Amino acid sequence: MNDFPEIQITRLSPEEEPPLALLLLADPSEAAISKYLPAAAVFVARHQGETIGVYVLSLEHGVAEILNIAVKETCQGKGIGRRLLEDATVKAKELHAEKLLIGTGNSSLGQLHLYQKSGFEITAIRKNFFLDHYPAPIFENGIQCKHMIMLEKQL
Ligand code: ACO
Ligand code: ACO
């Protein structure tokens, strides 16, 4: 099923406003978002002029990382997240990155499912990342989000 056959994924220019409401779906800390945005590239998925998805890509020493990925709530579960991950893989290869990283919380079971199905492998755990960097406790799927699970894909 493809409800969004003609979405366009494009890079935002520095003058364009990043879609903060979407970025906050993936990362509840606006302070963290504003720290990593300036040095990263922001890509948005648009459908009939509306921004329905976003991902943020950084590149450092030949390693690319998806720092944030989100799809508008009413458009989730229709394959757009998968398409954003495919697009990020293509963009990271174009930047000659050797590998592409993505990190998510231990409680983000759906995201871990999606990333592994999209070719990412778990490589490391940043213990207590969310306890150390986020002021309020985060719960998902009845599980407290404490650790960052790091995954990577060789390009
Ligand atoms: N629970 C269970 N399975 C899920 C979930 C979920 N929450 N989300 C996606 N999946 C599965 C789908 O079932 C599908 O699997 P299948 O092919 O086996 O059926 C697969 O993942 C692909 O799903 P898509 O429809 O492509 O995913 P979607 O368009 O919903 O985008 C995303 C996924 C980006 C995680 C979206 O749900 C979202 O914006 N969530 C809120 C923000 C968020 O958590 N972002 C990631 C944080 S980590 C980071 O930013 C680095
Ligand atoms: N996917 C998602 N959630 C699950 C799954 C699953 N496969 N299995 C259990 N759960 C969840 C339930 O939804 C429930 O969560 P909730 O309280 O939030 O609703 C919770 O786990 C408890 O479920 P139970 O009904 O107590 O689990 P069950 O009696 O099914 O036993 C077990 C779980 C032992 C994993 C069983 O499904 C099984 O025998 N699976 C096949 C063998 C297996 O995989 N064993 C574990 C291998 S690892 C090891 O052996 C060390």
Short mmCIF file of N, CA and C and ligand atoms in Angstrom, two decimals:
data_model
loop_
_atom_site.label_atom_id
_atom_site.label_comp_id
_atom_site.label_asym_id
_atom_site.label_seq_id
_atom_site.Cartn_x
_atom_site.Cartn_y
_atom_site.Cartn_z
N MET A 1 0.85 -1.19 0.00
CA MET A 1 0.00 0.00 0.00
C MET A 1 0.89 1.25 0.00
N ASN A 2 0.56 2.19 -0.86
CA ASN A 2 1.34 3.42 -0.88
C ASN A 2 0.39 4.61 -1.00
N ASP A 3 0.09 5.22 0.16
CA ASP A 3 -0.80 6.38 0.17
C ASP A 3 -0.10 7.64 -0.29
N PHE A 4 1.23 7.59 -0.38
CA PHE A 4 2.00 8.79 -0.68
C PHE A 4 2.94 8.53 -1.85
N PRO A 5 2.38 8.27 -3.07
CA PRO A 5 3.25 7.92 -4.18
C PRO A 5 4.17 9.08 -4.59
N GLU A 6 3.69 10.31 -4.39
CA GLU A 6 4.48 11.42 -4.94
C GLU A 6 5.06 12.34 -3.87
N ILE A 7 5.62 11.74 -2.77
CA ILE A 7 6.29 12.64 -1.82
C ILE A 7 7.65 13.04 -2.40
N GLN A 8 8.03 14.27 -2.10
CA GLN A 8 9.35 14.75 -2.50
C GLN A 8 10.20 14.96 -1.27
N ILE A 9 11.44 14.46 -1.33
CA ILE A 9 12.36 14.66 -0.21
C ILE A 9 13.44 15.62 -0.68
N THR A 10 13.52 16.77 -0.01
CA THR A 10 14.49 17.79 -0.44
C THR A 10 15.23 18.33 0.77
N ARG A 11 16.43 18.88 0.50
CA ARG A 11 17.22 19.49 1.58
C ARG A 11 16.75 20.92 1.81
N LEU A 12 16.58 21.29 3.06
CA LEU A 12 16.20 22.67 3.38
C LEU A 12 17.43 23.56 3.20
N SER A 13 17.20 24.76 2.67
CA SER A 13 18.29 25.74 2.62
C SER A 13 18.41 26.38 4.00
N PRO A 14 19.58 26.99 4.31
CA PRO A 14 19.76 27.57 5.64
C PRO A 14 18.71 28.62 5.99
N GLU A 15 18.13 29.28 4.97
CA GLU A 15 17.12 30.33 5.27
C GLU A 15 15.77 29.72 5.64
N GLU A 16 15.54 28.45 5.27
CA GLU A 16 14.23 27.86 5.53
C GLU A 16 14.14 27.37 6.98
N GLU A 17 12.94 27.53 7.54
CA GLU A 17 12.69 27.17 8.95
C GLU A 17 12.55 25.65 9.08
N PRO A 18 13.33 24.99 9.94
CA PRO A 18 13.13 23.54 10.13
C PRO A 18 11.79 23.27 10.82
N PRO A 19 11.15 22.13 10.53
CA PRO A 19 9.83 21.84 11.12
C PRO A 19 9.95 21.37 12.57
N LEU A 20 9.95 22.34 13.49
CA LEU A 20 10.23 22.05 14.91
C LEU A 20 9.24 21.06 15.52
N ALA A 21 7.95 21.21 15.19
CA ALA A 21 6.95 20.30 15.79
C ALA A 21 7.27 18.85 15.44
N LEU A 22 7.72 18.61 14.21
CA LEU A 22 8.09 17.24 13.81
C LEU A 22 9.37 16.79 14.53
N LEU A 23 10.35 17.68 14.60
CA LEU A 23 11.63 17.33 15.25
C LEU A 23 11.40 16.97 16.72
N LEU A 24 10.42 17.64 17.35
CA LEU A 24 10.13 17.37 18.76
C LEU A 24 9.45 16.02 18.98
N LEU A 25 8.88 15.44 17.93
CA LEU A 25 8.31 14.09 18.06
C LEU A 25 9.43 13.07 18.32
N ALA A 26 10.57 13.31 17.70
CA ALA A 26 11.69 12.36 17.83
C ALA A 26 12.59 12.68 19.01
N ASP A 27 12.61 13.95 19.41
CA ASP A 27 13.53 14.38 20.46
C ASP A 27 12.82 15.42 21.31
N PRO A 28 12.43 15.06 22.55
CA PRO A 28 11.65 16.01 23.34
C PRO A 28 12.43 17.23 23.82
N SER A 29 13.74 17.27 23.58
CA SER A 29 14.54 18.39 24.07
C SER A 29 14.80 19.41 22.97
N GLU A 30 14.13 20.57 23.08
CA GLU A 30 14.35 21.64 22.10
C GLU A 30 15.80 22.15 22.19
N ALA A 31 16.34 22.13 23.42
CA ALA A 31 17.73 22.58 23.61
C ALA A 31 18.69 21.68 22.85
N ALA A 32 18.45 20.35 22.92
CA ALA A 32 19.33 19.41 22.20
C ALA A 32 19.20 19.64 20.69
N ILE A 33 17.96 19.83 20.22
CA ILE A 33 17.74 20.03 18.79
C ILE A 33 18.49 21.27 18.30
N SER A 34 18.36 22.37 19.06
CA SER A 34 19.01 23.60 18.57
C SER A 34 20.52 23.53 18.65
N LYS A 35 21.04 22.58 19.44
CA LYS A 35 22.49 22.38 19.47
C LYS A 35 22.99 21.68 18.21
N TYR A 36 22.27 20.62 17.77
CA TYR A 36 22.80 19.86 16.64
C TYR A 36 22.36 20.38 15.27
N LEU A 37 21.28 21.19 15.22
CA LEU A 37 20.80 21.65 13.90
C LEU A 37 21.82 22.48 13.10
N PRO A 38 22.51 23.45 13.73
CA PRO A 38 23.35 24.35 12.92
C PRO A 38 24.42 23.64 12.09
N ALA A 39 24.96 22.53 12.60
CA ALA A 39 26.05 21.87 11.88
C ALA A 39 25.55 20.71 11.02
N ALA A 40 24.24 20.53 10.92
CA ALA A 40 23.70 19.35 10.21
C ALA A 40 22.85 19.78 9.01
N ALA A 41 22.55 18.81 8.14
CA ALA A 41 21.68 19.06 6.99
C ALA A 41 20.27 18.55 7.33
N VAL A 42 19.27 19.35 6.99
CA VAL A 42 17.88 18.99 7.29
C VAL A 42 17.18 18.65 5.97
N PHE A 43 16.58 17.47 5.92
CA PHE A 43 15.82 17.03 4.74
C PHE A 43 14.36 16.88 5.13
N VAL A 44 13.47 17.35 4.25
CA VAL A 44 12.04 17.24 4.56
C VAL A 44 11.31 16.48 3.45
N ALA A 45 10.28 15.74 3.86
CA ALA A 45 9.41 15.07 2.90
C ALA A 45 8.14 15.90 2.79
N ARG A 46 7.78 16.25 1.57
CA ARG A 46 6.56 17.05 1.36
C ARG A 46 5.58 16.26 0.51
N HIS A 47 4.30 16.43 0.88
CA HIS A 47 3.22 15.81 0.11
C HIS A 47 2.19 16.90 -0.16
N GLN A 48 1.95 17.18 -1.41
CA GLN A 48 1.01 18.24 -1.81
C GLN A 48 1.30 19.53 -1.03
N GLY A 49 2.58 19.88 -0.94
CA GLY A 49 2.98 21.14 -0.33
C GLY A 49 3.11 21.11 1.18
N GLU A 50 2.66 20.02 1.81
CA GLU A 50 2.72 19.96 3.28
C GLU A 50 3.94 19.15 3.71
N THR A 51 4.63 19.64 4.74
CA THR A 51 5.78 18.89 5.27
C THR A 51 5.27 17.79 6.19
N ILE A 52 5.56 16.53 5.81
CA ILE A 52 5.02 15.40 6.59
C ILE A 52 6.13 14.53 7.19
N GLY A 53 7.37 14.86 6.87
CA GLY A 53 8.47 14.08 7.44
C GLY A 53 9.75 14.88 7.44
N VAL A 54 10.69 14.45 8.29
CA VAL A 54 11.97 15.16 8.38
C VAL A 54 13.05 14.18 8.81
N TYR A 55 14.27 14.42 8.33
CA TYR A 55 15.43 13.80 9.00
C TYR A 55 16.59 14.78 8.99
N VAL A 56 17.46 14.61 9.99
CA VAL A 56 18.60 15.49 10.17
C VAL A 56 19.86 14.64 10.07
N LEU A 57 20.75 15.03 9.17
CA LEU A 57 21.95 14.23 8.90
C LEU A 57 23.20 15.02 9.23
N SER A 58 24.11 14.39 9.99
CA SER A 58 25.40 15.04 10.25
C SER A 58 26.49 14.21 9.59
N LEU A 59 27.64 14.83 9.38
CA LEU A 59 28.79 14.11 8.83
C LEU A 59 30.04 14.59 9.55
N GLU A 60 30.76 13.64 10.12
CA GLU A 60 32.00 13.99 10.83
C GLU A 60 33.01 12.88 10.62
N HIS A 61 34.19 13.22 10.14
CA HIS A 61 35.27 12.26 9.92
C HIS A 61 34.78 11.02 9.17
N GLY A 62 34.02 11.23 8.11
CA GLY A 62 33.58 10.11 7.26
C GLY A 62 32.47 9.26 7.85
N VAL A 63 31.90 9.71 8.97
CA VAL A 63 30.80 8.96 9.59
C VAL A 63 29.55 9.85 9.58
N ALA A 64 28.50 9.35 8.94
CA ALA A 64 27.24 10.09 8.91
C ALA A 64 26.35 9.58 10.03
N GLU A 65 25.49 10.46 10.55
CA GLU A 65 24.54 10.03 11.59
C GLU A 65 23.19 10.70 11.37
N ILE A 66 22.13 9.91 11.49
CA ILE A 66 20.78 10.48 11.48
C ILE A 66 20.49 10.89 12.92
N LEU A 67 20.45 12.20 13.15
CA LEU A 67 20.30 12.70 14.53
C LEU A 67 18.84 12.80 14.93
N ASN A 68 17.97 12.86 13.93
CA ASN A 68 16.54 13.02 14.22
C ASN A 68 15.79 12.54 12.98
N ILE A 69 14.74 11.77 13.19
CA ILE A 69 13.87 11.35 12.07
C ILE A 69 12.44 11.29 12.60
N ALA A 70 11.51 11.87 11.85
CA ALA A 70 10.13 11.88 12.33
C ALA A 70 9.16 12.02 11.16
N VAL A 71 7.99 11.43 11.35
CA VAL A 71 6.90 11.50 10.38
C VAL A 71 5.68 12.03 11.12
N LYS A 72 4.96 12.93 10.49
CA LYS A 72 3.73 13.50 11.09
C LYS A 72 2.83 12.37 11.59
N GLU A 73 2.26 12.53 12.78
CA GLU A 73 1.54 11.43 13.43
C GLU A 73 0.48 10.79 12.53
N THR A 74 -0.31 11.62 11.82
CA THR A 74 -1.40 11.06 11.00
C THR A 74 -0.88 10.35 9.75
N CYS A 75 0.41 10.48 9.46
CA CYS A 75 0.98 9.85 8.24
C CYS A 75 1.88 8.67 8.60
N GLN A 76 1.99 8.34 9.91
CA GLN A 76 2.90 7.26 10.32
C GLN A 76 2.33 5.89 9.92
N GLY A 77 3.23 4.93 9.82
CA GLY A 77 2.82 3.55 9.53
C GLY A 77 2.47 3.32 8.07
N LYS A 78 2.89 4.22 7.18
CA LYS A 78 2.56 4.08 5.76
C LYS A 78 3.82 4.01 4.90
N GLY A 79 4.94 3.73 5.53
CA GLY A 79 6.17 3.51 4.76
C GLY A 79 7.03 4.75 4.55
N ILE A 80 6.62 5.89 5.10
CA ILE A 80 7.40 7.12 4.87
C ILE A 80 8.71 7.08 5.65
N GLY A 81 8.67 6.57 6.90
CA GLY A 81 9.89 6.46 7.69
C GLY A 81 10.93 5.61 6.97
N ARG A 82 10.47 4.50 6.42
CA ARG A 82 11.38 3.62 5.66
C ARG A 82 11.99 4.38 4.47
N ARG A 83 11.16 5.16 3.77
CA ARG A 83 11.66 5.91 2.61
C ARG A 83 12.66 6.99 3.04
N LEU A 84 12.42 7.60 4.19
CA LEU A 84 13.37 8.61 4.70
C LEU A 84 14.72 7.94 5.01
N LEU A 85 14.67 6.74 5.59
CA LEU A 85 15.92 6.02 5.90
C LEU A 85 16.67 5.65 4.61
N GLU A 86 15.91 5.24 3.58
CA GLU A 86 16.55 4.91 2.29
C GLU A 86 17.20 6.16 1.70
N ASP A 87 16.48 7.29 1.78
CA ASP A 87 17.01 8.54 1.24
C ASP A 87 18.27 8.97 1.99
N ALA A 88 18.24 8.82 3.34
CA ALA A 88 19.41 9.20 4.14
C ALA A 88 20.62 8.33 3.77
N THR A 89 20.36 7.06 3.45
CA THR A 89 21.44 6.15 3.05
C THR A 89 22.08 6.64 1.74
N VAL A 90 21.23 7.02 0.78
CA VAL A 90 21.73 7.52 -0.51
C VAL A 90 22.54 8.81 -0.29
N LYS A 91 22.00 9.72 0.53
CA LYS A 91 22.68 11.02 0.76
C LYS A 91 24.02 10.79 1.47
N ALA A 92 24.05 9.88 2.44
CA ALA A 92 25.30 9.61 3.16
C ALA A 92 26.35 9.03 2.22
N LYS A 93 25.91 8.16 1.28
CA LYS A 93 26.85 7.60 0.30
C LYS A 93 27.39 8.71 -0.60
N GLU A 94 26.50 9.63 -1.02
CA GLU A 94 26.93 10.75 -1.88
C GLU A 94 27.97 11.62 -1.17
N LEU A 95 27.89 11.65 0.16
CA LEU A 95 28.86 12.44 0.95
C LEU A 95 30.13 11.63 1.24
N HIS A 96 30.20 10.42 0.65
CA HIS A 96 31.36 9.52 0.80
C HIS A 96 31.55 9.07 2.24
N ALA A 97 30.45 9.01 3.01
CA ALA A 97 30.56 8.46 4.37
C ALA A 97 30.81 6.96 4.28
N GLU A 98 31.57 6.43 5.25
CA GLU A 98 31.83 4.98 5.27
C GLU A 98 30.69 4.23 5.93
N LYS A 99 30.06 4.91 6.91
CA LYS A 99 28.95 4.27 7.59
C LYS A 99 27.93 5.30 8.05
N LEU A 100 26.73 4.79 8.31
CA LEU A 100 25.63 5.65 8.74
C LEU A 100 25.15 5.16 10.10
N LEU A 101 25.13 6.06 11.07
CA LEU A 101 24.70 5.69 12.43
C LEU A 101 23.30 6.21 12.72
N ILE A 102 22.63 5.54 13.64
CA ILE A 102 21.38 6.05 14.19
C ILE A 102 21.26 5.53 15.61
N GLY A 103 20.77 6.38 16.50
CA GLY A 103 20.62 5.96 17.90
C GLY A 103 19.19 6.13 18.35
N THR A 104 18.72 5.23 19.19
CA THR A 104 17.36 5.37 19.71
C THR A 104 17.29 4.80 21.13
N GLY A 105 16.20 5.10 21.82
CA GLY A 105 16.07 4.67 23.21
C GLY A 105 15.81 3.18 23.36
N ASN A 106 16.20 2.62 24.50
CA ASN A 106 15.94 1.19 24.77
C ASN A 106 14.45 0.86 24.76
N SER A 107 13.59 1.88 24.99
CA SER A 107 12.15 1.66 25.03
C SER A 107 11.48 1.85 23.66
N SER A 108 12.24 2.27 22.65
CA SER A 108 11.65 2.56 21.33
C SER A 108 11.61 1.28 20.48
N LEU A 109 10.68 0.39 20.85
CA LEU A 109 10.66 -0.95 20.25
C LEU A 109 10.34 -0.90 18.76
N GLY A 110 9.38 -0.04 18.36
CA GLY A 110 9.03 0.08 16.95
C GLY A 110 10.17 0.62 16.12
N GLN A 111 10.89 1.59 16.67
CA GLN A 111 12.01 2.18 15.95
C GLN A 111 13.13 1.13 15.79
N LEU A 112 13.38 0.34 16.84
CA LEU A 112 14.41 -0.70 16.74
C LEU A 112 14.03 -1.73 15.67
N HIS A 113 12.74 -2.02 15.58
CA HIS A 113 12.22 -2.92 14.54
C HIS A 113 12.51 -2.32 13.16
N LEU A 114 12.09 -1.07 12.98
CA LEU A 114 12.25 -0.41 11.67
C LEU A 114 13.72 -0.30 11.27
N TYR A 115 14.58 0.13 12.18
CA TYR A 115 15.98 0.36 11.81
C TYR A 115 16.66 -0.96 11.43
N GLN A 116 16.37 -2.03 12.20
CA GLN A 116 17.00 -3.32 11.87
C GLN A 116 16.47 -3.85 10.54
N LYS A 117 15.16 -3.66 10.29
CA LYS A 117 14.62 -4.10 8.99
C LYS A 117 15.19 -3.27 7.84
N SER A 118 15.66 -2.06 8.16
CA SER A 118 16.23 -1.19 7.13
C SER A 118 17.74 -1.37 7.00
N GLY A 119 18.30 -2.41 7.61
CA GLY A 119 19.71 -2.75 7.38
C GLY A 119 20.69 -2.24 8.42
N PHE A 120 20.19 -1.65 9.51
CA PHE A 120 21.09 -1.19 10.57
C PHE A 120 21.30 -2.32 11.58
N GLU A 121 22.52 -2.40 12.14
CA GLU A 121 22.83 -3.40 13.15
C GLU A 121 23.21 -2.73 14.46
N ILE A 122 22.76 -3.31 15.56
CA ILE A 122 23.11 -2.76 16.88
C ILE A 122 24.60 -2.97 17.12
N THR A 123 25.27 -1.87 17.51
CA THR A 123 26.73 -1.97 17.72
C THR A 123 27.16 -1.55 19.12
N ALA A 124 26.33 -0.74 19.79
CA ALA A 124 26.78 -0.23 21.09
C ALA A 124 25.60 0.28 21.90
N ILE A 125 25.84 0.45 23.20
CA ILE A 125 24.83 1.03 24.09
C ILE A 125 25.49 2.19 24.84
N ARG A 126 24.88 3.37 24.74
CA ARG A 126 25.34 4.49 25.56
C ARG A 126 24.53 4.43 26.85
N LYS A 127 25.15 3.85 27.87
CA LYS A 127 24.45 3.63 29.15
C LYS A 127 24.02 4.96 29.76
N ASN A 128 22.79 5.00 30.26
CA ASN A 128 22.24 6.14 31.01
C ASN A 128 22.17 7.44 30.21
N PHE A 129 22.28 7.35 28.89
CA PHE A 129 22.29 8.58 28.07
C PHE A 129 21.08 9.46 28.37
N PHE A 130 19.88 8.84 28.42
CA PHE A 130 18.67 9.66 28.60
C PHE A 130 18.50 10.11 30.05
N LEU A 131 19.06 9.37 31.00
CA LEU A 131 19.03 9.80 32.40
C LEU A 131 19.97 11.00 32.59
N ASP A 132 21.11 10.95 31.89
CA ASP A 132 22.12 12.00 32.08
C ASP A 132 21.80 13.28 31.31
N HIS A 133 21.08 13.17 30.16
CA HIS A 133 20.92 14.33 29.27
C HIS A 133 19.52 14.91 29.21
N TYR A 134 18.53 14.24 29.79
CA TYR A 134 17.16 14.74 29.69
C TYR A 134 16.61 14.99 31.09
N PRO A 135 16.01 16.16 31.32
CA PRO A 135 15.60 16.52 32.68
C PRO A 135 14.44 15.68 33.22
N ALA A 136 13.50 15.29 32.34
CA ALA A 136 12.31 14.56 32.82
C ALA A 136 12.38 13.10 32.39
N PRO A 137 11.85 12.18 33.22
CA PRO A 137 11.85 10.77 32.82
C PRO A 137 11.00 10.56 31.56
N ILE A 138 11.43 9.63 30.70
CA ILE A 138 10.70 9.31 29.47
C ILE A 138 10.24 7.86 29.57
N PHE A 139 8.97 7.62 29.29
CA PHE A 139 8.45 6.25 29.27
C PHE A 139 7.82 5.97 27.91
N GLU A 140 8.05 4.77 27.37
CA GLU A 140 7.42 4.34 26.13
C GLU A 140 7.13 2.86 26.27
N ASN A 141 6.02 2.41 25.76
CA ASN A 141 5.69 0.98 25.79
C ASN A 141 5.79 0.42 27.21
N GLY A 142 5.52 1.26 28.21
CA GLY A 142 5.58 0.81 29.60
C GLY A 142 6.99 0.57 30.11
N ILE A 143 7.99 1.07 29.37
CA ILE A 143 9.40 0.85 29.74
C ILE A 143 10.06 2.22 29.91
N GLN A 144 10.90 2.39 30.92
CA GLN A 144 11.61 3.66 31.03
C GLN A 144 12.76 3.72 30.03
N CYS A 145 12.84 4.86 29.36
CA CYS A 145 13.92 5.08 28.40
C CYS A 145 15.14 5.59 29.15
N LYS A 146 16.16 4.74 29.25
CA LYS A 146 17.38 5.12 30.00
C LYS A 146 18.60 5.18 29.09
N HIS A 147 18.73 4.17 28.22
CA HIS A 147 19.97 4.01 27.45
C HIS A 147 19.74 4.28 25.97
N MET A 148 20.77 4.74 25.31
CA MET A 148 20.71 4.94 23.86
C MET A 148 21.29 3.70 23.18
N ILE A 149 20.49 3.07 22.32
CA ILE A 149 20.96 1.91 21.55
C ILE A 149 21.50 2.47 20.22
N MET A 150 22.77 2.20 19.94
CA MET A 150 23.38 2.71 18.70
C MET A 150 23.36 1.62 17.63
N LEU A 151 22.95 2.01 16.45
CA LEU A 151 22.93 1.07 15.32
C LEU A 151 23.72 1.68 14.18
N GLU A 152 24.28 0.83 13.31
CA GLU A 152 24.98 1.38 12.14
C GLU A 152 24.83 0.51 10.92
N LYS A 153 24.99 1.17 9.80
CA LYS A 153 24.92 0.49 8.50
C LYS A 153 26.21 0.84 7.75
N GLN A 154 26.91 -0.19 7.27
CA GLN A 154 28.09 0.06 6.44
C GLN A 154 27.61 0.50 5.06
N LEU A 155 28.29 1.49 4.47
CA LEU A 155 27.81 2.01 3.18
C LEU A 155 28.69 1.51 2.03
N1 ACO B 1 5.86 0.37 16.57
C1 ACO B 1 5.95 -0.78 15.85
N2 ACO B 1 6.39 -0.84 14.59
C2 ACO B 1 6.72 0.32 14.00
C3 ACO B 1 6.63 1.57 14.65
C4 ACO B 1 6.18 1.57 16.01
N3 ACO B 1 6.09 2.69 16.74
N4 ACO B 1 7.04 2.54 13.80
C5 ACO B 1 7.35 1.92 12.65
N5 ACO B 1 7.17 0.58 12.77
C6 ACO B 1 7.41 -0.44 11.76
C7 ACO B 1 6.24 -0.59 10.83
O1 ACO B 1 5.31 -1.52 11.35
C8 ACO B 1 6.92 -1.10 9.58
O2 ACO B 1 7.26 -2.43 9.76
P1 ACO B 1 6.84 -3.55 8.71
O3 ACO B 1 7.48 -3.14 7.41
O4 ACO B 1 7.42 -4.77 9.32
O5 ACO B 1 5.35 -3.50 8.70
C9 ACO B 1 8.24 -0.37 9.57
O6 ACO B 1 8.49 -0.03 10.93
C10 ACO B 1 8.22 0.86 8.65
O7 ACO B 1 7.37 1.77 9.16
P2 ACO B 1 7.08 3.15 8.42
O8 ACO B 1 5.62 3.25 8.09
O9 ACO B 1 8.04 3.39 7.31
O10 ACO B 1 7.42 4.14 9.62
P3 ACO B 1 6.82 5.60 9.87
O11 ACO B 1 6.51 6.30 8.59
O12 ACO B 1 5.76 5.53 10.90
O13 ACO B 1 8.11 6.31 10.50
C11 ACO B 1 9.04 6.86 12.62
C12 ACO B 1 8.76 5.74 11.60
C13 ACO B 1 9.95 7.91 11.99
C14 ACO B 1 9.75 6.23 13.83
C15 ACO B 1 7.67 7.49 13.03
O14 ACO B 1 6.85 6.50 13.61
C16 ACO B 1 7.81 8.67 14.00
O15 ACO B 1 7.95 9.81 13.57
N6 ACO B 1 7.75 8.39 15.32
C17 ACO B 1 7.84 9.45 16.33
C18 ACO B 1 9.21 10.07 16.35
C19 ACO B 1 10.33 9.05 16.61
O16 ACO B 1 10.23 8.20 17.48
N7 ACO B 1 11.43 9.18 15.83
C20 ACO B 1 12.62 8.33 15.98
C21 ACO B 1 13.41 8.70 17.19
S1 ACO B 1 15.12 8.16 17.07
C22 ACO B 1 15.87 9.35 16.12
O17 ACO B 1 15.28 10.36 15.80
C23 ACO B 1 17.29 9.13 15.68
N1 ACO B 2 6.38 -9.61 21.26
C1 ACO B 2 5.92 -8.56 21.96
N2 ACO B 2 5.55 -8.60 23.23
C2 ACO B 2 5.64 -9.78 23.87
C3 ACO B 2 6.11 -10.95 23.22
C4 ACO B 2 6.48 -10.83 21.85
N3 ACO B 2 6.94 -11.87 21.14
N4 ACO B 2 6.07 -11.96 24.13
C5 ACO B 2 5.60 -11.43 25.26
N5 ACO B 2 5.35 -10.13 25.12
C6 ACO B 2 4.86 -9.20 26.13
C7 ACO B 2 3.38 -9.33 26.37
O1 ACO B 2 2.64 -8.51 25.48
C8 ACO B 2 3.27 -8.82 27.78
O2 ACO B 2 3.42 -7.39 27.80
P1 ACO B 2 2.37 -6.44 28.53
O3 ACO B 2 2.39 -6.87 29.99
O4 ACO B 2 2.96 -5.07 28.31
O5 ACO B 2 1.08 -6.70 27.84
C9 ACO B 2 4.54 -9.35 28.45
O6 ACO B 2 5.48 -9.51 27.37
C10 ACO B 2 4.34 -10.64 29.21
O7 ACO B 2 3.82 -11.65 28.35
P2 ACO B 2 3.48 -13.14 28.81
O8 ACO B 2 2.11 -13.48 28.32
O9 ACO B 2 3.79 -13.33 30.27
O10 ACO B 2 4.58 -13.91 27.97
P3 ACO B 2 4.51 -15.44 27.46
O11 ACO B 2 3.76 -16.28 28.42
O12 ACO B 2 4.09 -15.40 26.03
O13 ACO B 2 6.03 -15.82 27.57
C11 ACO B 2 7.94 -16.12 26.17
C12 ACO B 2 7.02 -15.12 26.89
C13 ACO B 2 8.61 -17.02 27.22
C14 ACO B 2 8.99 -15.28 25.46
C15 ACO B 2 7.07 -16.96 25.20
O14 ACO B 2 6.42 -16.12 24.26
C16 ACO B 2 7.87 -17.99 24.44
O15 ACO B 2 8.03 -19.12 24.91
N6 ACO B 2 8.40 -17.63 23.24
C17 ACO B 2 9.14 -18.56 22.44
C18 ACO B 2 10.46 -18.94 23.12
C19 ACO B 2 11.31 -17.74 23.36
O16 ACO B 2 11.46 -16.85 22.54
N7 ACO B 2 11.91 -17.71 24.55
C20 ACO B 2 12.82 -16.64 24.95
C21 ACO B 2 14.16 -16.81 24.26
S1 ACO B 2 15.43 -15.96 25.16
C22 ACO B 2 15.75 -17.02 26.41
O17 ACO B 2 15.27 -18.08 26.44
C23 ACO B 2 16.73 -16.62 27.53
#
